[in-house]
PDB file of C-alpha atoms in Angstrom:
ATOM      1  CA  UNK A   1     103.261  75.086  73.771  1.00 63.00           C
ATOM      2  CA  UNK A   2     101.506  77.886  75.997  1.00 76.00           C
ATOM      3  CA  UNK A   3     102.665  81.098  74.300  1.00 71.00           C
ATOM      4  CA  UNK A   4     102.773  84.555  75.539  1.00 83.00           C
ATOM      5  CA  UNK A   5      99.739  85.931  73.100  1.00 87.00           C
ATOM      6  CA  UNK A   6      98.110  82.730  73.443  1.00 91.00           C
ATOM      7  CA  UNK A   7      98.852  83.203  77.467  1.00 94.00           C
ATOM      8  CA  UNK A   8      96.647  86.390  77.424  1.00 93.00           C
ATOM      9  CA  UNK A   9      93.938  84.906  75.931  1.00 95.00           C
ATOM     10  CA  UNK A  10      93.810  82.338  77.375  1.00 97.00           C
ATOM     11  CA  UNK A  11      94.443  84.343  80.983  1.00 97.00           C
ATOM     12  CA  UNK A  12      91.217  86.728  79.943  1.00 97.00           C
ATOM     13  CA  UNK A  13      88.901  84.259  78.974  1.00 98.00           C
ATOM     14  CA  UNK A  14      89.512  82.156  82.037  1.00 98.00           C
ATOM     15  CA  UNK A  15      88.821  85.231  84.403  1.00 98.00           C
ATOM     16  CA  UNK A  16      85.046  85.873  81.859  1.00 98.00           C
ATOM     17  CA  UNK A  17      84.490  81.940  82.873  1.00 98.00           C
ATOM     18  CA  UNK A  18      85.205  83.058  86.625  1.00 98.00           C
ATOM     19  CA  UNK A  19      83.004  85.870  86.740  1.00 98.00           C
ATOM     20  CA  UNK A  20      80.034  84.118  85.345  1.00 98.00           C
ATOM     21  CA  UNK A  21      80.582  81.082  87.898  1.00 98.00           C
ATOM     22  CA  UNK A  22      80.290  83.952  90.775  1.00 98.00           C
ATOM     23  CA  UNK A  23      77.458  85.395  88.599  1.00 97.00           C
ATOM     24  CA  UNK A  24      75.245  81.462  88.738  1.00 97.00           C
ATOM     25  CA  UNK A  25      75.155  81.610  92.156  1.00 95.00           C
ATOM     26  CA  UNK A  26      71.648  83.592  91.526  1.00 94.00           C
ATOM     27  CA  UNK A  27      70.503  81.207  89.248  1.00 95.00           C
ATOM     28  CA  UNK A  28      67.952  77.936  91.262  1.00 94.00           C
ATOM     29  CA  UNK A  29      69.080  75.583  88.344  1.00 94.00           C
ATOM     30  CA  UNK A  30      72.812  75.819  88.473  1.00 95.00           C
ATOM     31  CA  UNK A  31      72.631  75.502  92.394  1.00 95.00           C
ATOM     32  CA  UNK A  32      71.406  72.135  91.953  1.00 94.00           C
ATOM     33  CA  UNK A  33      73.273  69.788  94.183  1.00 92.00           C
ATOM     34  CA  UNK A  34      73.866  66.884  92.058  1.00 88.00           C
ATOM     35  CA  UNK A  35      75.779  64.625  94.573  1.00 80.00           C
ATOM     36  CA  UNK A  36      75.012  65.386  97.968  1.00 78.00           C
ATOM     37  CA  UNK A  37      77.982  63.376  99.613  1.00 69.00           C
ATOM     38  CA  UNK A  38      80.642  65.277  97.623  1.00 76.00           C
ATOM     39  CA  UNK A  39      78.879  68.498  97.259  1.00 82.00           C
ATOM     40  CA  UNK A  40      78.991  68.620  93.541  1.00 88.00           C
ATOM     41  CA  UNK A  41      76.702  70.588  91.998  1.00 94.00           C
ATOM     42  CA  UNK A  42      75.125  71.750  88.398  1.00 95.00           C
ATOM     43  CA  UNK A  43      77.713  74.897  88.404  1.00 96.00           C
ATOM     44  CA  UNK A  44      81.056  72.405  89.190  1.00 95.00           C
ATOM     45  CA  UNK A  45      79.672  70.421  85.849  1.00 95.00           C
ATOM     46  CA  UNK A  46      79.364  73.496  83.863  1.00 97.00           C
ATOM     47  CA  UNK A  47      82.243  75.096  84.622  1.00 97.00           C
ATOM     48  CA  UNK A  48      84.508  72.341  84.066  1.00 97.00           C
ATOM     49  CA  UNK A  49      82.934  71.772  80.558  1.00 97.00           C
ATOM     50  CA  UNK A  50      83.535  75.791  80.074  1.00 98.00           C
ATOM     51  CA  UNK A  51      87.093  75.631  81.002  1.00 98.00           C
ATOM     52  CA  UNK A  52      87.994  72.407  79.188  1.00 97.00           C
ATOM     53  CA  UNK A  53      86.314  73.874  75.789  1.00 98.00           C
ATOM     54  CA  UNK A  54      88.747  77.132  76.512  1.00 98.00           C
ATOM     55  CA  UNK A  55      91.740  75.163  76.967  1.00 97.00           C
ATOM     56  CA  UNK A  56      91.133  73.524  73.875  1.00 97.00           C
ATOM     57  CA  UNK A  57      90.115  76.165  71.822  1.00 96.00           C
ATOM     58  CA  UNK A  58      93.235  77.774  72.679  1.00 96.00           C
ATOM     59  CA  UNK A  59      96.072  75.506  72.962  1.00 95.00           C
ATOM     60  CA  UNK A  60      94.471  72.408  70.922  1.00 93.00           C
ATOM     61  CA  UNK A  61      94.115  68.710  71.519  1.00 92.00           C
ATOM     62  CA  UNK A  62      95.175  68.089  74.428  1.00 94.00           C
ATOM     63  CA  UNK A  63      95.009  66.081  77.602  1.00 96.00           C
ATOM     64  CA  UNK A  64      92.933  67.270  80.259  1.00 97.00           C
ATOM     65  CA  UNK A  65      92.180  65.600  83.823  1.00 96.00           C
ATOM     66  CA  UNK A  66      89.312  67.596  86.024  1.00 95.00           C
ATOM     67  CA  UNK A  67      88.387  67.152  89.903  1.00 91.00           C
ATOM     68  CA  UNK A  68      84.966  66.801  87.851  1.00 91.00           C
ATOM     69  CA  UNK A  69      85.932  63.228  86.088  1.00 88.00           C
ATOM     70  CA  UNK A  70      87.502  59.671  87.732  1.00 78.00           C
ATOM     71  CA  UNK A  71      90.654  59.823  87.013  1.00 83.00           C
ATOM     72  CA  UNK A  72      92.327  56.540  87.121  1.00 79.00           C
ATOM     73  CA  UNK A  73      95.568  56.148  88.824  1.00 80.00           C
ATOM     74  CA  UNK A  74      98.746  54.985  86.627  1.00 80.00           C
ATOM     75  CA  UNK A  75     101.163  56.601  84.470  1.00 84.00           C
ATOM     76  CA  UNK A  76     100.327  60.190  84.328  1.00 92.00           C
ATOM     77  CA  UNK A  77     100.514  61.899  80.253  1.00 94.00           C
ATOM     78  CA  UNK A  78     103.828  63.062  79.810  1.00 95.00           C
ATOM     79  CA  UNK A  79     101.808  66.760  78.905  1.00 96.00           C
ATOM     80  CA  UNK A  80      98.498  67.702  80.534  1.00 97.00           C
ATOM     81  CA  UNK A  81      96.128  70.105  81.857  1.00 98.00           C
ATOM     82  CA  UNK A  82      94.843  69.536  85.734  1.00 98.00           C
ATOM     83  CA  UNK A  83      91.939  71.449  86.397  1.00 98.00           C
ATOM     84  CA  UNK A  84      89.579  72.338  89.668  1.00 97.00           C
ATOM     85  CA  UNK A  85      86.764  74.100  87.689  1.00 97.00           C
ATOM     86  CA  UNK A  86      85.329  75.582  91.231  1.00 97.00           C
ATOM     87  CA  UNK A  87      87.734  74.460  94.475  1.00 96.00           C
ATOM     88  CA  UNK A  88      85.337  75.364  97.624  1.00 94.00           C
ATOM     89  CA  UNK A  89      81.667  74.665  96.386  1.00 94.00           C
ATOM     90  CA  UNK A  90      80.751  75.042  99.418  1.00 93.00           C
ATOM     91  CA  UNK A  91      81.677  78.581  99.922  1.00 95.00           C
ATOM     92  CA  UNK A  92      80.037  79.819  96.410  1.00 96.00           C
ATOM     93  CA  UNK A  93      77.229  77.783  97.635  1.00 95.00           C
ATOM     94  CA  UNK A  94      76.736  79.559 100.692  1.00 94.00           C
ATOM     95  CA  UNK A  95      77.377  83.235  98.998  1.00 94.00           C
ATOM     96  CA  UNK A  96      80.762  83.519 100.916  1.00 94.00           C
ATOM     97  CA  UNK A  97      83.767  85.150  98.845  1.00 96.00           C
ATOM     98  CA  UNK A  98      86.273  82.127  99.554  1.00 96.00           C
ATOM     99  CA  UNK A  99      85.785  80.042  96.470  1.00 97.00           C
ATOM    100  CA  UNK A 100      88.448  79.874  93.182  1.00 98.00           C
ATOM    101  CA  UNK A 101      88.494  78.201  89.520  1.00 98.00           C
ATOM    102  CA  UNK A 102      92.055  77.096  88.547  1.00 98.00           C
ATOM    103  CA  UNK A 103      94.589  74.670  86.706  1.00 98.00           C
ATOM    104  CA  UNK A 104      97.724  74.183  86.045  1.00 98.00           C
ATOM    105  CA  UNK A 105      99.663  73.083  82.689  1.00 98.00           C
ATOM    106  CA  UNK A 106     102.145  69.890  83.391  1.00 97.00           C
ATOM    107  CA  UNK A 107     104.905  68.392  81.585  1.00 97.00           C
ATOM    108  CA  UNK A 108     106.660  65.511  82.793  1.00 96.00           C
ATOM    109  CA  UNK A 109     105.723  65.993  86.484  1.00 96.00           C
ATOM    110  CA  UNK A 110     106.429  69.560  86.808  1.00 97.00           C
ATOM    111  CA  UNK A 111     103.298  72.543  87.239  1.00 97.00           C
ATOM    112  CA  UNK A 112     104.868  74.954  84.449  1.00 97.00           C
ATOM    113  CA  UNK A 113     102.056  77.100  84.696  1.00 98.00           C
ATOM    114  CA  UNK A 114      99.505  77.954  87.502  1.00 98.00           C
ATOM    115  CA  UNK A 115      96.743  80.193  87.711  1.00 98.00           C
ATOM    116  CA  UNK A 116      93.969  80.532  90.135  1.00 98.00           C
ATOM    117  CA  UNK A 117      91.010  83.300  89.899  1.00 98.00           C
ATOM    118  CA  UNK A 118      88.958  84.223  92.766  1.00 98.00           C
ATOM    119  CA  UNK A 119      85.924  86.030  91.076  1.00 98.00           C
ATOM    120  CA  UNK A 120      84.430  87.322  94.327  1.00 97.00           C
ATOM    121  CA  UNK A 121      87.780  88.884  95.558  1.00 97.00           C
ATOM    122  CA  UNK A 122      88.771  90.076  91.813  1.00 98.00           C
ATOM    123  CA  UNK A 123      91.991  88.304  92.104  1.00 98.00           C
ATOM    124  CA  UNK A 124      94.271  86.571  89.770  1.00 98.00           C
ATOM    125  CA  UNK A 125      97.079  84.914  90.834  1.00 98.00           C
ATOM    126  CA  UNK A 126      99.041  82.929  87.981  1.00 98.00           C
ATOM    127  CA  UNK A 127     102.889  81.671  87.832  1.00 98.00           C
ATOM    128  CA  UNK A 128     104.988  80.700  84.477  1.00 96.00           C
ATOM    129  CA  UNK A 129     108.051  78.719  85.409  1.00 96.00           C
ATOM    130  CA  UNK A 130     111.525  80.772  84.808  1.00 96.00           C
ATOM    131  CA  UNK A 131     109.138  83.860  84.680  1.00 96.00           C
ATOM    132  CA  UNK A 132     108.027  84.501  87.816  1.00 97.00           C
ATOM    133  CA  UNK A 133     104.431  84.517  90.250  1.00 98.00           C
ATOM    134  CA  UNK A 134     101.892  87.434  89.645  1.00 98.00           C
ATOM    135  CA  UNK A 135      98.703  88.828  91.773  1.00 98.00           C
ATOM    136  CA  UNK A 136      96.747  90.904  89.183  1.00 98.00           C
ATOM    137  CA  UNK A 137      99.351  91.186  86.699  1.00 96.00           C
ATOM    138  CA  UNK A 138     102.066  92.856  89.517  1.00 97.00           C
ATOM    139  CA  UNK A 139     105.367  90.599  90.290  1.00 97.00           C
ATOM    140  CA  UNK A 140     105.014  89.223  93.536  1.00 98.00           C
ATOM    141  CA  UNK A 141     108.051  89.065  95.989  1.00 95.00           C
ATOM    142  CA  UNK A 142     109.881  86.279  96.510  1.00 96.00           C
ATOM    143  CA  UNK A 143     109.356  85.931 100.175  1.00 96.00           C
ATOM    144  CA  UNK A 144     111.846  87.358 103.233  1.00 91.00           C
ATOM    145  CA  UNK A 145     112.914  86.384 106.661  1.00 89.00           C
ATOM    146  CA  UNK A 146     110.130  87.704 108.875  1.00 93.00           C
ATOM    147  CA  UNK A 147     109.476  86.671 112.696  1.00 93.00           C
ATOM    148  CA  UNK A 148     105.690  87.539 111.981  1.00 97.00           C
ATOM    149  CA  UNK A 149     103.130  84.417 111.941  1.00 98.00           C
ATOM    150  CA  UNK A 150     100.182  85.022 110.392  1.00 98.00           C
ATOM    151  CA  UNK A 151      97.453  81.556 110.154  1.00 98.00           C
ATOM    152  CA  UNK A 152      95.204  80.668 107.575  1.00 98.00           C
ATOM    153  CA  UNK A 153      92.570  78.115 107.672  1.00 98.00           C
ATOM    154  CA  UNK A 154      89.205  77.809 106.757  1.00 94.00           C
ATOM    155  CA  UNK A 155      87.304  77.891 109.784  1.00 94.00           C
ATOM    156  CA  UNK A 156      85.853  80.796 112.035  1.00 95.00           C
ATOM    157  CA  UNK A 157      87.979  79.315 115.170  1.00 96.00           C
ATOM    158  CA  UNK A 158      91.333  77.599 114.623  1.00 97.00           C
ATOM    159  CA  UNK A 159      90.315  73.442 114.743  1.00 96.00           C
ATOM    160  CA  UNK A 160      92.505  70.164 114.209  1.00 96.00           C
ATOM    161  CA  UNK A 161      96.123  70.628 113.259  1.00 97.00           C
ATOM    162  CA  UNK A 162      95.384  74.509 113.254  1.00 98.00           C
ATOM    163  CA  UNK A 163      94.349  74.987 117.210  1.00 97.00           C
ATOM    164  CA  UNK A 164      97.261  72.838 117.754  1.00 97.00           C
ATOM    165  CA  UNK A 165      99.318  75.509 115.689  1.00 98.00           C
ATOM    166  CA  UNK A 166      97.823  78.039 117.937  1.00 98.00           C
ATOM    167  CA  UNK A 167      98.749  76.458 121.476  1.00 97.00           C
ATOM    168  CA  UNK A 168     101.772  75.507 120.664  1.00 97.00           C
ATOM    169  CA  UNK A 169     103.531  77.883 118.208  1.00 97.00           C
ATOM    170  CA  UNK A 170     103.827  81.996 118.997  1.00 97.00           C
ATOM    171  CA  UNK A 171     100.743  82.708 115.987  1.00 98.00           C
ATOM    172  CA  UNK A 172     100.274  86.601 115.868  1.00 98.00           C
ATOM    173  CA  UNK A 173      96.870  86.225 114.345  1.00 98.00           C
ATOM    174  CA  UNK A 174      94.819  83.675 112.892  1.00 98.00           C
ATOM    175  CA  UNK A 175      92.742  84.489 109.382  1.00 98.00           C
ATOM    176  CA  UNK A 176      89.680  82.661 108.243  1.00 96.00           C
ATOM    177  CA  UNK A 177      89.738  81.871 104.493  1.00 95.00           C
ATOM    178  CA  UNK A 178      88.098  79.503 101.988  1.00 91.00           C
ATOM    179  CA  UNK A 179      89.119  76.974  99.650  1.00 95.00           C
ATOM    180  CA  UNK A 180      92.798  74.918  99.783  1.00 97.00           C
ATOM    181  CA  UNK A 181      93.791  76.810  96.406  1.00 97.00           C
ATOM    182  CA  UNK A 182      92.576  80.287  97.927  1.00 98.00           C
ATOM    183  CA  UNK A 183      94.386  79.693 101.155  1.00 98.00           C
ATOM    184  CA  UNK A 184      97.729  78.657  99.891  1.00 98.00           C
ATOM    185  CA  UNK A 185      97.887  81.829  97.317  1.00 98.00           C
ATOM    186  CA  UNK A 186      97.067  84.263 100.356  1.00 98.00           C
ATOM    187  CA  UNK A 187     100.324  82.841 101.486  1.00 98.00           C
ATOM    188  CA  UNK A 188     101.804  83.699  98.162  1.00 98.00           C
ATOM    189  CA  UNK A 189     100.588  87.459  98.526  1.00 98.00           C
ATOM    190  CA  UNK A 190     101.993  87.650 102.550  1.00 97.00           C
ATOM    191  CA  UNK A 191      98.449  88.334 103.700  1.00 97.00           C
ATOM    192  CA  UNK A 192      99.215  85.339 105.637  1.00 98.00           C
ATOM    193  CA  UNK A 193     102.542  82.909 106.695  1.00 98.00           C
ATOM    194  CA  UNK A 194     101.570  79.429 107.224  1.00 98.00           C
ATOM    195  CA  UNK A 195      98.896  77.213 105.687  1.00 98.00           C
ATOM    196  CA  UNK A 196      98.673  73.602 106.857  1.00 98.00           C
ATOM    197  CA  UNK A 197      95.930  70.678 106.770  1.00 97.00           C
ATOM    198  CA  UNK A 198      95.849  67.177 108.219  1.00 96.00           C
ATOM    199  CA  UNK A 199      93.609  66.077 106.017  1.00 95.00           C
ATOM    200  CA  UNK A 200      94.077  64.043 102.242  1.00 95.00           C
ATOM    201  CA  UNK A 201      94.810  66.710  99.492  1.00 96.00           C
ATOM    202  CA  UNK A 202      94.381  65.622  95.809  1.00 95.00           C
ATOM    203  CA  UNK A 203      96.739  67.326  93.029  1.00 97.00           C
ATOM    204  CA  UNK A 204      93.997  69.323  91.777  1.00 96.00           C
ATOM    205  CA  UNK A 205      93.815  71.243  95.102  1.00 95.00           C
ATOM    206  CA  UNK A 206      97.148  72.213  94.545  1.00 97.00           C
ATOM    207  CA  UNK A 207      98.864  72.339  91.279  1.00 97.00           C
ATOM    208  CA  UNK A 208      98.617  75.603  90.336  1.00 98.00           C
ATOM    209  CA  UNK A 209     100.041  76.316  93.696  1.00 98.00           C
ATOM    210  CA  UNK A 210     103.259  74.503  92.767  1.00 98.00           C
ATOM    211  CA  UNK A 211     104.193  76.841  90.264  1.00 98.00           C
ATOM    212  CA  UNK A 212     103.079  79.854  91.863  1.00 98.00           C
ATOM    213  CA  UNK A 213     105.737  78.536  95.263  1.00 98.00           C
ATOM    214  CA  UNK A 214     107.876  77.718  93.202  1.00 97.00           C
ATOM    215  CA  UNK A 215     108.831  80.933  91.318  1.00 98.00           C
ATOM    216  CA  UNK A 216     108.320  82.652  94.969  1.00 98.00           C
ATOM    217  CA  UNK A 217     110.891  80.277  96.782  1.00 97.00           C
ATOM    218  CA  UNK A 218     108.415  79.107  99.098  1.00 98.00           C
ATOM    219  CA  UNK A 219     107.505  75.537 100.627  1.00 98.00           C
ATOM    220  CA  UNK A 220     104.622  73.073  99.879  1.00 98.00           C
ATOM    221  CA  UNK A 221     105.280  70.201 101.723  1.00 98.00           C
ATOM    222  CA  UNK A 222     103.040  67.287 103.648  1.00 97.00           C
ATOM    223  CA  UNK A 223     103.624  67.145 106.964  1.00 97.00           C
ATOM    224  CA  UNK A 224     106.642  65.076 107.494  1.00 96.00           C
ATOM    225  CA  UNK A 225     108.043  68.176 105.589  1.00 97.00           C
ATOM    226  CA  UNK A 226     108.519  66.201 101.526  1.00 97.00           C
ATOM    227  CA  UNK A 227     108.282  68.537  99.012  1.00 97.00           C
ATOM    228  CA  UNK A 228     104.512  67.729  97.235  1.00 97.00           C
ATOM    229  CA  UNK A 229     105.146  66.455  93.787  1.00 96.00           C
ATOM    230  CA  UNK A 230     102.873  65.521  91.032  1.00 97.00           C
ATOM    231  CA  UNK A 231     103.904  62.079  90.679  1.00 94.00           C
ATOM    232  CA  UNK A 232     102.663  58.532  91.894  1.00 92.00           C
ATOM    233  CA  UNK A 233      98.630  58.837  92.987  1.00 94.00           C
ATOM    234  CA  UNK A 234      96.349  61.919  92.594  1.00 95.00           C
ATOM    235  CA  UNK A 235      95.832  61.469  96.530  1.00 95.00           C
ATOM    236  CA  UNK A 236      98.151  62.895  98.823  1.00 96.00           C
ATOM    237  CA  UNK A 237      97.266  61.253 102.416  1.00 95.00           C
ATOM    238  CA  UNK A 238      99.930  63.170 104.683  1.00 96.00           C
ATOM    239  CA  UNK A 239      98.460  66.407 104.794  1.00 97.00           C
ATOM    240  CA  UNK A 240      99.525  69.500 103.421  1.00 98.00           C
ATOM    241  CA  UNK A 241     102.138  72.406 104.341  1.00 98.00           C
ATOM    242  CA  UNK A 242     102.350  75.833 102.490  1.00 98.00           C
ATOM    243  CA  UNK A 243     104.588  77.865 104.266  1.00 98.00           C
ATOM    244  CA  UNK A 244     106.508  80.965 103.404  1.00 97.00           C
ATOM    245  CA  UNK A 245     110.110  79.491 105.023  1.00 97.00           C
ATOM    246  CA  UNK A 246     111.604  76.091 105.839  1.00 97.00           C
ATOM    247  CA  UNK A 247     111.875  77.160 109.989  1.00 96.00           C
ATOM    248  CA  UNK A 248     107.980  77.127 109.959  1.00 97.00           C
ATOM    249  CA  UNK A 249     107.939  73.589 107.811  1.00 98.00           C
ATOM    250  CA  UNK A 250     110.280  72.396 110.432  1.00 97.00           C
ATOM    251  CA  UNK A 251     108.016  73.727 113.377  1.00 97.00           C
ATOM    252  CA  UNK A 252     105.195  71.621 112.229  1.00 98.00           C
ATOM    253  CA  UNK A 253     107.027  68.433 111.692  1.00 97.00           C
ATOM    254  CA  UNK A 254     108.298  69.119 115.079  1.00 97.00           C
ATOM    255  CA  UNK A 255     105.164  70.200 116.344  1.00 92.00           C
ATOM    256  CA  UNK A 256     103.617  66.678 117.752  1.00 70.00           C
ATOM    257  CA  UNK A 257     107.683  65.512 119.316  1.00 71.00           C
TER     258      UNK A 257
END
């Protein structure tokens, strides 16, 4: 279904819908926040009506479930898109760089293709499955033994699970970073190790990821160390583990014994 040529175009269009979400963050009536209590605002709307007109325009009628819409639990389409049209609002709110727009293309419960774009960064990260994980159109590495343990979270000081991480587990630095998709590809680039969250995750957050892990022989697992997996509900309650090797998914299952 996706295509190579179709692939590109699709690929260049989605980055032109990226740049103009960093480019609204100038613009009063696109800042509007529309539900306080889930910081959604006018920009999350728009861009998932921008994206879901380019995935249709390209690949046709077909199925597509957004962070932006309710979707209702059940039996998932055997073939659909799953898209986060901006995944950390608050961090494009706020004029930080930390904020992505991505999806992911699923057939019978597997992420086939990922790709996340972080407009304020100029980075692309996308995956095809069987065809490897890219950062700005270069191969990445599948990832090597290293003793090095680099953190990423998303606040200025390690908190929660992370802080924990840091007391208890030999971290040689700890990184500050934006949103869940953002974090987990810095992973996929080495900038850092270990990403992990005690918090719910929803499939959106993560999708693309899937892919991108998966072509890289990495680990995205919740924290009792099961592989995430797009089946069963859209919420994922046990937290979240993208790690670079098994040893450090093993640490943090071990870390509260």
């Amino acid at each position: 279904m996706l295509g190579s040529t179709r692939l590109v175009q699709f690929q260049n269009s989605f980055i032109s819908i990226g740049d103009e979400i960093a480019d609204w963050r100038s613009q009063k009536s696109v800042r509007e926040v529309l539900e306080p209590k889930k910081f959604k605002t006018v920009a999350d709307k728009k861009a998932h009506d921008l994206i879901c007109l380019l995935i249709q325009d390209t690949f046709g009628d077909v199925v597509i479930l957004s962070e932006e819409e309710d979707i209702k639990e059940g039996k998932r389409p055997d073939k659909y898109w799953l898209i986060d049209p901006i995944d950390g609002t608050a961090s494009w709110y706020d004029g930080f760089d930390g904020f992505v727009t991505q999806a992911a293309y699923i057939e019978n419960d597997v992420s086939l293709y990922g790709i996340v774009y972080a407009p304020a960064m100029n980075k692309l990260w996308t995956a095809i499955k069987g065809q490897g994980a890219f950062l700005n159109g270069e191969r990445l590495s599948s990832f090597k033994e290293s003793n090095r343990l680099y953190l990423i979270d998303n606040y200025p000081e390690p908190r929660r699970i992370a802080k924990k991480i840091v007391e208890k587990l030999p971290v040689d630095k700890y990184i500050e970073c934006g949103s869940l998709g953002l974090k987990s590809c810095m992973v996929a680039a080495g900038v850092a190790d270990l990403f992990v969250k005690d918090v719910i995750i929803r499939d959106w957050d993560i999708a693309p990821v899937l892919c991108i892990f998966e072509e890289l022989n990495g680990f995205v697992t919740d924290l009792n160390g099961n592989k995430i997996e797009l089946k069963g509900s859209f919420v994922k309650e046990n937290g979240l583990v993208v790690s670079r090797c098994s040893q450090l998914v093993t640490d943090i299952v071990n870390l509260e014994k």
